Coordinates of C-alpha atoms and ligand atoms in Angstrom, one line a residue:
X58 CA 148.5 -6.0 5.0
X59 CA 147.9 -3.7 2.1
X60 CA 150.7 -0.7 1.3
X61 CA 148.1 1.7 1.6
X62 CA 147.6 0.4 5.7
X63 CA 151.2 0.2 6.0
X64 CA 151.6 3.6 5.3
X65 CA 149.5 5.0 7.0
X66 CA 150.6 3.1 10.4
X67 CA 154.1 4.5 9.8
X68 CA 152.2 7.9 9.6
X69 CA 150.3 7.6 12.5
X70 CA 153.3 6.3 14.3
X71 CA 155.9 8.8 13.3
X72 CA 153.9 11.7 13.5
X73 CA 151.6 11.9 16.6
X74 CA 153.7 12.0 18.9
X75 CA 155.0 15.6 18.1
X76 CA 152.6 18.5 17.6
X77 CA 154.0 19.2 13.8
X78 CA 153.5 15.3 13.0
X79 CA 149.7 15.8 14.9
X80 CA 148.9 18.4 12.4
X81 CA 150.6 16.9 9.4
X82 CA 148.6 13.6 10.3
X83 CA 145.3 15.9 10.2
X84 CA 146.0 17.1 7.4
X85 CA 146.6 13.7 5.9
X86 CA 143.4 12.7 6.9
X87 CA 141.3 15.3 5.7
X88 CA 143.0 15.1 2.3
X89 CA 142.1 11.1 2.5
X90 CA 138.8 11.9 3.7
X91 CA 138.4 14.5 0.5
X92 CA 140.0 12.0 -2.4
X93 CA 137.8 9.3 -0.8
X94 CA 134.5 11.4 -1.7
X95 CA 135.5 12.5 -5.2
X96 CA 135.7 8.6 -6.3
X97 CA 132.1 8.5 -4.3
X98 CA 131.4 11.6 -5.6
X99 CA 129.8 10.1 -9.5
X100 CA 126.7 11.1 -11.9
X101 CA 124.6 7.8 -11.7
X102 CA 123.7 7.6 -15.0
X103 CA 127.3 8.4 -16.5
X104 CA 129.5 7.3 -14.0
X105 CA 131.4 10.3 -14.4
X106 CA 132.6 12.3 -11.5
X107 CA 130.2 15.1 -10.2
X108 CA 131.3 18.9 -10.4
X109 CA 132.2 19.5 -7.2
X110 CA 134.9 16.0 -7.7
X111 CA 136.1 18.2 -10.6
X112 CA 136.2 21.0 -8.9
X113 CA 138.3 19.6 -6.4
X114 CA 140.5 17.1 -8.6
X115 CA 141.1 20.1 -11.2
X116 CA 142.6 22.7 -8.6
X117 CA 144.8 19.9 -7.2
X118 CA 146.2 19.9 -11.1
X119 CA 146.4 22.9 -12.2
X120 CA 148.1 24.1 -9.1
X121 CA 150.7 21.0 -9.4
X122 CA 151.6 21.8 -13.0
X123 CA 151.6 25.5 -12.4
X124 CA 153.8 26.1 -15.9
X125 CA 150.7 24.2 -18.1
X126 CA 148.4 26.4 -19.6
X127 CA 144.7 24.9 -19.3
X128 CA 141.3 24.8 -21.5
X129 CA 138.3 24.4 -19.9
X130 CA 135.6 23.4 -22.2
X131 CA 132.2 23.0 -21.3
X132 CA 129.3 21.3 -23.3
X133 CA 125.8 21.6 -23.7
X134 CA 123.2 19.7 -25.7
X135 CA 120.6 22.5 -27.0
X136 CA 117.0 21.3 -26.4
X137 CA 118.1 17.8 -24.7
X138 CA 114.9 17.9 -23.3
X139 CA 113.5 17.0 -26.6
X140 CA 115.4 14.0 -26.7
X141 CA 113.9 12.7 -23.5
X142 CA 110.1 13.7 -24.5
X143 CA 110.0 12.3 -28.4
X144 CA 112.7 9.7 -28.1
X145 CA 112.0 8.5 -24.8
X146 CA 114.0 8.5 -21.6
X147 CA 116.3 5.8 -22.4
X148 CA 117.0 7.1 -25.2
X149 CA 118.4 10.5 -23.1
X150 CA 120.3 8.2 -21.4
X151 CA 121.5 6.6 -24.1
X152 CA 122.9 9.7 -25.5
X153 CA 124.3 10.7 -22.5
X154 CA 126.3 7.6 -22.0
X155 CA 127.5 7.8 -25.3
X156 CA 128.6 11.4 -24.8
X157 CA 130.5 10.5 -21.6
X158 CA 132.1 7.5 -23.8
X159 CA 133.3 10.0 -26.6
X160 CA 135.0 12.5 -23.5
X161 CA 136.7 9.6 -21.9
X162 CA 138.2 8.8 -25.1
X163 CA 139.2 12.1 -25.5
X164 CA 140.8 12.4 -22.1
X165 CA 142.3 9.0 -22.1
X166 CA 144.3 10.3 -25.2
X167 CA 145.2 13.6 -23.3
X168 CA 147.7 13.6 -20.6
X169 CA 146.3 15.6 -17.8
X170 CA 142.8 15.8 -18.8
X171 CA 140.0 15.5 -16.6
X172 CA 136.0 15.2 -17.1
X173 CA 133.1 15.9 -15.3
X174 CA 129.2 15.1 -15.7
X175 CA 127.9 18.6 -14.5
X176 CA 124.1 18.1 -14.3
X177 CA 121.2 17.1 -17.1
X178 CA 123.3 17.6 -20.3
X179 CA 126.1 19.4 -19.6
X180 CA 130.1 18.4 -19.2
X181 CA 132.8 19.8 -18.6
X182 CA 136.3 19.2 -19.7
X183 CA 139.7 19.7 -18.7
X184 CA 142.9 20.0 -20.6
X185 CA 145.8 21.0 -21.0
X186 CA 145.9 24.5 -23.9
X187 CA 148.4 23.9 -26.7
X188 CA 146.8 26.1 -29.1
X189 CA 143.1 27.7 -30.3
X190 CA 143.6 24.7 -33.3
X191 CA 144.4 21.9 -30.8
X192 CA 141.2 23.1 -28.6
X193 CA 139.1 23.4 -32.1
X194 CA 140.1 20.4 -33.4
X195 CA 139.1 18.7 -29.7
X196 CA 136.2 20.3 -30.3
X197 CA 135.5 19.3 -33.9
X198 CA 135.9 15.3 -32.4
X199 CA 133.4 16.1 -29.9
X200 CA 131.4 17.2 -32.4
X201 CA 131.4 14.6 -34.6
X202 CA 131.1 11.9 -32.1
X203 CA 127.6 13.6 -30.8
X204 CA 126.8 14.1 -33.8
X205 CA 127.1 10.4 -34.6
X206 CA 125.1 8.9 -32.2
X207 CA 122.1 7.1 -33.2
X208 CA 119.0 8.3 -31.8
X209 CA 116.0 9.4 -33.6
X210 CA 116.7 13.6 -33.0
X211 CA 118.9 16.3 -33.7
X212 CA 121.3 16.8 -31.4
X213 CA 123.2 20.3 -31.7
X214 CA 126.0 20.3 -29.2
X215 CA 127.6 23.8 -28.5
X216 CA 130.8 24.5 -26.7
X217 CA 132.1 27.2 -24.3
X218 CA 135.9 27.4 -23.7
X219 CA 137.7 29.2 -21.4
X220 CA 141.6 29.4 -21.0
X221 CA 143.9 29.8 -18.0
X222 CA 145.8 32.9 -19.6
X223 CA 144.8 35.7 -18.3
X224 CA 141.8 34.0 -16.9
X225 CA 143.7 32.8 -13.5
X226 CA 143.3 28.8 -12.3
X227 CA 140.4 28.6 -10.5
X228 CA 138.5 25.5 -11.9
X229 CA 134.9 27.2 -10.7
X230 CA 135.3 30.7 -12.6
X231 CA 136.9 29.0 -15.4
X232 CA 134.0 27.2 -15.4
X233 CA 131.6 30.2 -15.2
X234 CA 133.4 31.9 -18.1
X235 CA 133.1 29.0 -20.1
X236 CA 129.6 29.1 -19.8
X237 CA 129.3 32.9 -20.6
X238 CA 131.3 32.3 -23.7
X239 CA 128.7 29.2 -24.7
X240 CA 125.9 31.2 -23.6
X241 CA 126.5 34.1 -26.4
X242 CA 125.8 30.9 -28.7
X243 CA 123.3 29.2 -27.2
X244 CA 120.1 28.4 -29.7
X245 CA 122.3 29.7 -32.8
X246 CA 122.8 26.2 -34.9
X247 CA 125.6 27.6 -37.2
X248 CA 128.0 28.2 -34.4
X249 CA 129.3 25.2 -32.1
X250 CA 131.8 26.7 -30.4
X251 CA 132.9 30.2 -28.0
X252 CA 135.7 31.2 -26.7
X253 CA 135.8 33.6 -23.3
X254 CA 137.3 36.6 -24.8
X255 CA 138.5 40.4 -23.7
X256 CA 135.4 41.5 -24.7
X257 CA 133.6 38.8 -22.6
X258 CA 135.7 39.4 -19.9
X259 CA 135.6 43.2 -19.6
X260 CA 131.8 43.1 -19.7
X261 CA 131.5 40.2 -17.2
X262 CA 133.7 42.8 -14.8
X263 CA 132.0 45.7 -15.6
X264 CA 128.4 43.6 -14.8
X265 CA 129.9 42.2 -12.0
X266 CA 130.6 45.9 -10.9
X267 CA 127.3 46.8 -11.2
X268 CA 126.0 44.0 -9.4
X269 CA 128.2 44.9 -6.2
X270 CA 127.5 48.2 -6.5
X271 CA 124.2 49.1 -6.7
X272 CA 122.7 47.5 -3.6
X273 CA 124.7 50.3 -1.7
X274 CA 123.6 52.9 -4.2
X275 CA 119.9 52.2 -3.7
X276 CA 120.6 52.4 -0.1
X277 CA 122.5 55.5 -0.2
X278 CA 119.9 57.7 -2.4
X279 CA 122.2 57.3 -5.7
X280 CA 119.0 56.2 -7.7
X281 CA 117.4 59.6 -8.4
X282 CA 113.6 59.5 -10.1
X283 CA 114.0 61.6 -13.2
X284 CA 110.7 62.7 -15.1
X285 CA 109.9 62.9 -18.9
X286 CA 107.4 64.9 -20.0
X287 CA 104.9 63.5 -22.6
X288 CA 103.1 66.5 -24.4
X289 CA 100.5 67.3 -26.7
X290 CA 102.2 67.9 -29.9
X291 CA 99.2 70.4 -31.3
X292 CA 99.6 72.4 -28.5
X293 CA 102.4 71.9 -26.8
X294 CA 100.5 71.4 -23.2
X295 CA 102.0 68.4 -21.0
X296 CA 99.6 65.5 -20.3
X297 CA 102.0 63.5 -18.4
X298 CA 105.0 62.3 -17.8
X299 CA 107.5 59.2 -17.5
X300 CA 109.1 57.9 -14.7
X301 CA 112.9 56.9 -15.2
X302 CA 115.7 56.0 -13.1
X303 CA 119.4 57.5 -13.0
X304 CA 122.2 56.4 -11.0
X305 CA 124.2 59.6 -10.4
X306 CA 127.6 58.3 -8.7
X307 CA 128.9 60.1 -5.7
X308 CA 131.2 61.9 -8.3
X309 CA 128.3 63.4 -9.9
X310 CA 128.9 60.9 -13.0
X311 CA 126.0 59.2 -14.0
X312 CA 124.9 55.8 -15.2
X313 CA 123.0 55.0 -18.2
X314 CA 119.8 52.7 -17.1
X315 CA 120.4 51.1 -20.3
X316 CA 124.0 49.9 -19.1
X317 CA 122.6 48.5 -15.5
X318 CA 118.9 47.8 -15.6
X319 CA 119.7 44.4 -18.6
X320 CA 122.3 43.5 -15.5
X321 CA 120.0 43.7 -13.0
X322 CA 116.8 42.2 -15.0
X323 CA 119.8 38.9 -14.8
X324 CA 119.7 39.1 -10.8
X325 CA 116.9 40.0 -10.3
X326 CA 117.1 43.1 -8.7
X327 CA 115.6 45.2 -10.8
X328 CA 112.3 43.9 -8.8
X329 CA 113.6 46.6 -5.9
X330 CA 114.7 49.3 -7.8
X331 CA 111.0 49.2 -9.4
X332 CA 109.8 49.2 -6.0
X333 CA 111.7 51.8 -5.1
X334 CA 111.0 54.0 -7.6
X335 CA 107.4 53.4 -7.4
X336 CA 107.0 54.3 -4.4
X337 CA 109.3 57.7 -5.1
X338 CA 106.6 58.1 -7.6
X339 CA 103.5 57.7 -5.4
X340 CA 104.9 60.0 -2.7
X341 CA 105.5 62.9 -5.3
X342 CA 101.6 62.5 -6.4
X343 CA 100.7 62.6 -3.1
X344 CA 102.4 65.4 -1.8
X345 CA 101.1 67.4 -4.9
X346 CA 97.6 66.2 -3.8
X347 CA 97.9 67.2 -0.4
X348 CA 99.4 70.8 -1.2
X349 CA 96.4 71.1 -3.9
X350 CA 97.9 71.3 -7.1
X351 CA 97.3 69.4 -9.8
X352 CA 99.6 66.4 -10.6
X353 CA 99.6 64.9 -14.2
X354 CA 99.7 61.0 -14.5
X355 CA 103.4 59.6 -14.4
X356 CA 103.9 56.5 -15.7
X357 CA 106.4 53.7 -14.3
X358 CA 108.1 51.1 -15.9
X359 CA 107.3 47.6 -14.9
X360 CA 110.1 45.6 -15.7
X361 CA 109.6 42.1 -17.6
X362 CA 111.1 40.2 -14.6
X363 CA 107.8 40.4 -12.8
X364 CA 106.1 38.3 -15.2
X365 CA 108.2 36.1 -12.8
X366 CA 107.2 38.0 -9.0
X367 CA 103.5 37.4 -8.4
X368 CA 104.1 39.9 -5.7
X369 CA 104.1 42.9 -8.0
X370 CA 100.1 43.7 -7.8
X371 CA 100.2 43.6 -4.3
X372 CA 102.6 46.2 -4.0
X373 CA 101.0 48.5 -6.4
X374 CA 97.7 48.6 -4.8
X375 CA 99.4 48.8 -1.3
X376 CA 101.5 52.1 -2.7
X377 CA 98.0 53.2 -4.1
X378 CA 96.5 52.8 -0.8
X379 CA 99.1 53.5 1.6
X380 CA 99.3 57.2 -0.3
X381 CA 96.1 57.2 -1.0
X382 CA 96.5 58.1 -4.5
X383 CA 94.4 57.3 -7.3
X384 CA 95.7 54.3 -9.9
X385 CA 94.9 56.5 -12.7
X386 CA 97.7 58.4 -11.6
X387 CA 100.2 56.3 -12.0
X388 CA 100.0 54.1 -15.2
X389 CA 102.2 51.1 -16.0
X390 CA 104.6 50.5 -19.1
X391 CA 105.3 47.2 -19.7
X392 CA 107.6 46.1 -22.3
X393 CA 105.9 43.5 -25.2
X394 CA 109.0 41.0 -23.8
X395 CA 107.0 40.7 -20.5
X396 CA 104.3 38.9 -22.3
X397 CA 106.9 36.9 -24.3
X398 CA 108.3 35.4 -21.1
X399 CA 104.9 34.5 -19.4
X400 CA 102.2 35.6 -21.2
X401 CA 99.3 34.0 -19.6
X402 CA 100.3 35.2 -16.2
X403 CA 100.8 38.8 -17.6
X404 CA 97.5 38.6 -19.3
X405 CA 96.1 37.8 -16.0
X406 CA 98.2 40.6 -14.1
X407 CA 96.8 43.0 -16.5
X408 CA 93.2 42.4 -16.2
X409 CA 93.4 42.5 -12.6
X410 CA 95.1 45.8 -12.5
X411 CA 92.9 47.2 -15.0
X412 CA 89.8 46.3 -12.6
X413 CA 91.8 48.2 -9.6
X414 CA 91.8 51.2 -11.9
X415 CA 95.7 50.7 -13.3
X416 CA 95.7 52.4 -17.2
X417 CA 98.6 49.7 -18.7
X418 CA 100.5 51.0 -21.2
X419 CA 102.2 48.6 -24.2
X420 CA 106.1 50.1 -24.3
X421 CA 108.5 50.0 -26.8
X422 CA 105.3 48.8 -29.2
X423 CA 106.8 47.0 -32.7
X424 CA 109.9 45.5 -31.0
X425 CA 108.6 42.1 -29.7
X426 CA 106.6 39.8 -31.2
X427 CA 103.6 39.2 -29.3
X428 CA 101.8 42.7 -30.2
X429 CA 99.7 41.6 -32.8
X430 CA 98.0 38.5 -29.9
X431 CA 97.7 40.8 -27.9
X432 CA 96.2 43.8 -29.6
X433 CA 93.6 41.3 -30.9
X434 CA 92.9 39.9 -27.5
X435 CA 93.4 42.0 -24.7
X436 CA 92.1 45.6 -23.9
X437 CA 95.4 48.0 -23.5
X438 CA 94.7 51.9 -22.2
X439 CA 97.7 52.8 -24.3
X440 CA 100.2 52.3 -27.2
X441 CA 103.8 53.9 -26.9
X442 CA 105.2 53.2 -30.1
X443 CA 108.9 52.1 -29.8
X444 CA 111.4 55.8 -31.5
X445 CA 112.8 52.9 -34.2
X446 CA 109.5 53.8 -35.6
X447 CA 110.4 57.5 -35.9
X448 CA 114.1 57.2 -36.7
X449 CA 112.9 55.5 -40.2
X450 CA 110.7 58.5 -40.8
X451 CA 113.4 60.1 -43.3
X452 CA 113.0 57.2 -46.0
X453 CA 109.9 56.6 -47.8
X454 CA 109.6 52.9 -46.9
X455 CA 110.0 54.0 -43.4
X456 CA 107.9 56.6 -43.8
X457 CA 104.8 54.0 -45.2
X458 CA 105.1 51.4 -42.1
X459 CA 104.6 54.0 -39.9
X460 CA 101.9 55.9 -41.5
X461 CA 100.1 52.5 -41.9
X462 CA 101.3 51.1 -38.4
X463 CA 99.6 53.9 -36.8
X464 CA 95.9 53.5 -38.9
X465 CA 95.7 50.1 -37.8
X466 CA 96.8 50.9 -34.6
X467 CA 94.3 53.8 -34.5
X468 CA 90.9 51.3 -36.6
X469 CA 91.5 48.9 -33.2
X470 CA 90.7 52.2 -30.9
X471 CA 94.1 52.5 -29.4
X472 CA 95.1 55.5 -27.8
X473 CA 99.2 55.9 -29.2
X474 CA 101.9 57.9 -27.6
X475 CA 104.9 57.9 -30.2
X476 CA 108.5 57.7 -28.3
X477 CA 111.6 59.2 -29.5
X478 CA 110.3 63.0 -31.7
X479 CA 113.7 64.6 -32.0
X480 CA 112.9 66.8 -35.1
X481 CA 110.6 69.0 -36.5
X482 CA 109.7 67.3 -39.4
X483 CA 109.0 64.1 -37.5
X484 CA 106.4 66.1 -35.3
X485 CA 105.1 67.6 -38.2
X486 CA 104.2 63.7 -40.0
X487 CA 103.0 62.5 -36.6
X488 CA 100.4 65.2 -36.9
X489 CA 99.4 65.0 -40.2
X490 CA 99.0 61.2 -39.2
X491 CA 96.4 62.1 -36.3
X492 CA 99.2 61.9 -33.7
X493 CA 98.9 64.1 -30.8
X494 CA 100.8 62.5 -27.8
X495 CA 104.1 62.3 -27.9
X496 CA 107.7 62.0 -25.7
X497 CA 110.6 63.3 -27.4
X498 CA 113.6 65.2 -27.0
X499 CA 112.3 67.5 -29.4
X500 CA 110.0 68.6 -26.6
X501 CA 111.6 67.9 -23.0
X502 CA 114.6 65.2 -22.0
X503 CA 114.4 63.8 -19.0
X504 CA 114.4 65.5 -16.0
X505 CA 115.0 65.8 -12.0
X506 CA 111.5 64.9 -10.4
X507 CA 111.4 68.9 -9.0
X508 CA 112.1 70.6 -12.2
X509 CA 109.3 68.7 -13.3
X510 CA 106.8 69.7 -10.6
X511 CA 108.4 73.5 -11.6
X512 CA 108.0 72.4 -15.4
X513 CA 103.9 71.9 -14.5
X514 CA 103.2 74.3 -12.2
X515 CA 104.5 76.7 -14.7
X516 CA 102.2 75.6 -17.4
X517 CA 100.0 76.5 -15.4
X518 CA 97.7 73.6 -14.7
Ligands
C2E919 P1 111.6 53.4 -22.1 O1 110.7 53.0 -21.0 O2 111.2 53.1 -23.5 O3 111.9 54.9 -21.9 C1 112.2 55.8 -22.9 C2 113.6 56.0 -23.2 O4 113.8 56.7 -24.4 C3 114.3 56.7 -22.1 O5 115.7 56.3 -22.0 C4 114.3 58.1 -22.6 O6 115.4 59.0 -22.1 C5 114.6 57.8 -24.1 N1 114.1 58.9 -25.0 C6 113.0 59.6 -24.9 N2 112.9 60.5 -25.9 C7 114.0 60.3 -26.7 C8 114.4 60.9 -27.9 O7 113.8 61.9 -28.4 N3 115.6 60.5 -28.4 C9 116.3 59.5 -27.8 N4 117.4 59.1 -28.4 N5 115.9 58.9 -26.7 C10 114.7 59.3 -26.1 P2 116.4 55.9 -20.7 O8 115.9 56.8 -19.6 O9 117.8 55.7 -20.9 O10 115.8 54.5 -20.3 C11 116.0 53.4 -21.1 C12 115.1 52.3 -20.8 O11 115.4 51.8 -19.4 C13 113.6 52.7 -20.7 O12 113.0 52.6 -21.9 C14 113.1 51.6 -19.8 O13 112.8 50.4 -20.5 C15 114.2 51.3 -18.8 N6 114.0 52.1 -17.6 C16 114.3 53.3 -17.2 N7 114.0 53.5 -15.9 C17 113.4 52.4 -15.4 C18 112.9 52.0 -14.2 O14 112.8 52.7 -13.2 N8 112.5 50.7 -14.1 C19 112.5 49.8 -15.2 N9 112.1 48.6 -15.0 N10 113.0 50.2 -16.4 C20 113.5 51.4 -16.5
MG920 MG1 108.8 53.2 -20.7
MG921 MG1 109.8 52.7 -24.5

């Protein structure tokens, strides 16, 4: 009879006859039953155990040797997937096996070190933290023994690291840090390695903040639609204006949207703060329509995570309908990175929306990179060209890309809005450039939505 079997008859013996030795025995099982799945629990192609083994194993460690400090190190393979299409899939496999090899050398040679095959090309590492040079020079051998694996592409490995001080000892958000820290060098070949640092950390909190946060704030009426006016800048009149959000706290404090829309444009729910607003924007036309006096167009934002929610038209021509106001209305900005992320479908968005009467707008114009495709190729109503423009106005060189920006613009038979006129004298070279709309703080900031409506039925329209 094996000493494992022995044992546990001595267990089962001892122990269920009393209700403590019944419970002790359950908990014996179930932590048999969990060790038992962590040896099943392997990447086929490695061998090596599966993350949630890891998870599980790593815990079990780090809370045993409580007085060891801990590095968790995870590795990525940029563009692995180019290894699989040019050099073939064996070859991927190849590479991964040999990358497994290299970490259980690695953790052979490390007392208390523990791997894991997370998924495609990434793994994750365990060890114990005697220093930022031990961790580099771990590191450095990884490195090097990617590096030398012979297969007919580049491989660039990158590393994230995370450590247990300050950090605490759970193996899953160790793990999650680490990745943060390797994401802020994903792509960039000259650096290999990150580590999780206060700066990391305070900003993870801070989104994580956000994130909890605002799902009760949209529900409570926190999100408040401000207006910018857009103006013509020979005489002053507005033509329009811009719809934007702001979070204004209980405590009257307010939240920048450039501070929580780049968090929410990560979870996606930016998609129903757009809606939201939207429709905040569609009522206010409509109620202006119904009481007879006359709206201007108000443009909305239209974030560049719907390239990824083909539910986004729908919507629009339901608000359009359901308040029966007219698209022309309520034109959309959407940012050059939209068509970056999925052009074709935004191309095909845009047409669409254009036939139901939408005017699209091209925001933040000269900051992305597909402008120039798409001014050749598809129709937009508008240009709003990005305020970095108009900040360079005060040198010449600035002064001669925009000038020249805003003829070619203007020979292609774009209408242009400029963003960002703070001064005088930019207004004053915007006009003598045959610029007439513009949105600046020179001319209004933004503003609650009813000192807007105040703001135009003043003037008079
Ligand atoms: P944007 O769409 O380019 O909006 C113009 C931004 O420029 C606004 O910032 C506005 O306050 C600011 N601005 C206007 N004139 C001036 C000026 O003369 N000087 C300076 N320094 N700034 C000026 P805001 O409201 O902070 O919004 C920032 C960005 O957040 C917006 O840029 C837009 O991309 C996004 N955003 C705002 N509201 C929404 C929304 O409801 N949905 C979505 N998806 N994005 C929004
Ligand atoms: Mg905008
Ligand atoms: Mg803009």
């Amino acid at each position: 009879m094996s000493e494992q079997l022995k044992q546990e008859q001595v267990l089962t013996h001892s122990f269920a006859s009393t209700e403590a030795g019944r419970d002790e025995l359950y908990m014996y099982s179930l932590r048999k039953m969990a060790d038992e799945n962590v040896q099943k629990d392997v990447n086929l192609i490695t061998n090596l155990p599966t993350l949630r083994a890891f998870f599980y194993t790593c815990d079990e460690v780090m809370m045993k040797y409580a007085e060891t400090e801990f590095a968790l190190v995870v590795l990525d393979i940029a563009q692995f997937k180019a290894v699989n299409e040019f050099c073939g899939r064996s070859a991927g496999d190849y590479v991964l096996k040999q990358i497994a090899a290299a970490l259980i050398r690695i953790a052979e040679a490390r007392p208390l070190s523990y791997i894991c095959h997370m998924r495609a090309d990434i793994f994750v590492l365990l060890t114990p933290y005697l220093g930022q040079d031990d961790i580099v020079s771990v590191v450095n051998e990884l490195k090097s023994d990617v590096d030398n694996i012979e297969v007919d592409c580049k491989l660039l490995p990158a590393f994230g690291i995370c450590t247990t001080i300050n950090n605490g000892r759970a193996t899953s958000y160790l793990k999650d840090c680490a990745t943060s820290a390797l994401n802020t060098i994903k792509g960039k070949f000259y650096a290999s390695y990150a580590f999780f640092d206060e700066e990391m950390r305070t900003r993870q909190l801070k989104n994580k903040k956000i994130e909890n946060e605002i799902v009760p704030a949209l529900k409570n009426g926190e999100l408040k639609l401000f207006v910018q006016p857009k103006v013509d800048m020979t005489n002053g009149k507005i033509v329009g204006g811009e719809a934007l959000v702001r979070w204004v706290r209980p405590d009257n404090s307010m939240v920048s949207p450039g501070e929580f829309i780049p968090v929410l444009e990560t979870d996606g729910f930016i998609i129903n703060v757009d809606y939201y607003m939207w429709e905040q924007v569609f009522a206010f036309i409509a109620e202006m329509l119904e009481n007879k006096q006359q709206p201007v167009p108000i443009s909305i934002n239209v974030s560049r995570v719907h390239a990824y929610d083909t539910d986004f038209m729908q919507v629009l021509k339901e608000l359009s309908e359901k308040y029966d106001v007219p698209a022309t209305y309520v034109p959309l900005e959407l940012t050059e990175s939209a068509f970056s992320d999925n052009e074709n479908m935004m191309y095909d968005c845009m047409r669409e929306l254009r036939k139901q009467g939408f005017k699209v707008s091209m925001d933040d114009y000269g900051t992305g990179y597909s402008n120039m495709r798409m001014l050749k190729n598809e129709p937009v109503d508008e240009i709003k060209v990005d305020r970095a423009f108009v900040n360079d106005i005060d040198n010449q060189k600035g002064r001669v890309i925009l000038k020249y920006t805003l003829e070619m613009l203007k020979e292609l038979g774009a209408n242009i809005i400029i963003e960002g006129v703070e001064t005088e004298a930019q207004k004053d070279f915007l006009i003598e450039c045959g610029c007439k709309k513009a949105q600046g703080f020179l001319f209004y900031k933004p503003m609650p939505v009813d000192d807007f409506k105040e703001l135009i039925l003043e003037s008079g329209r």
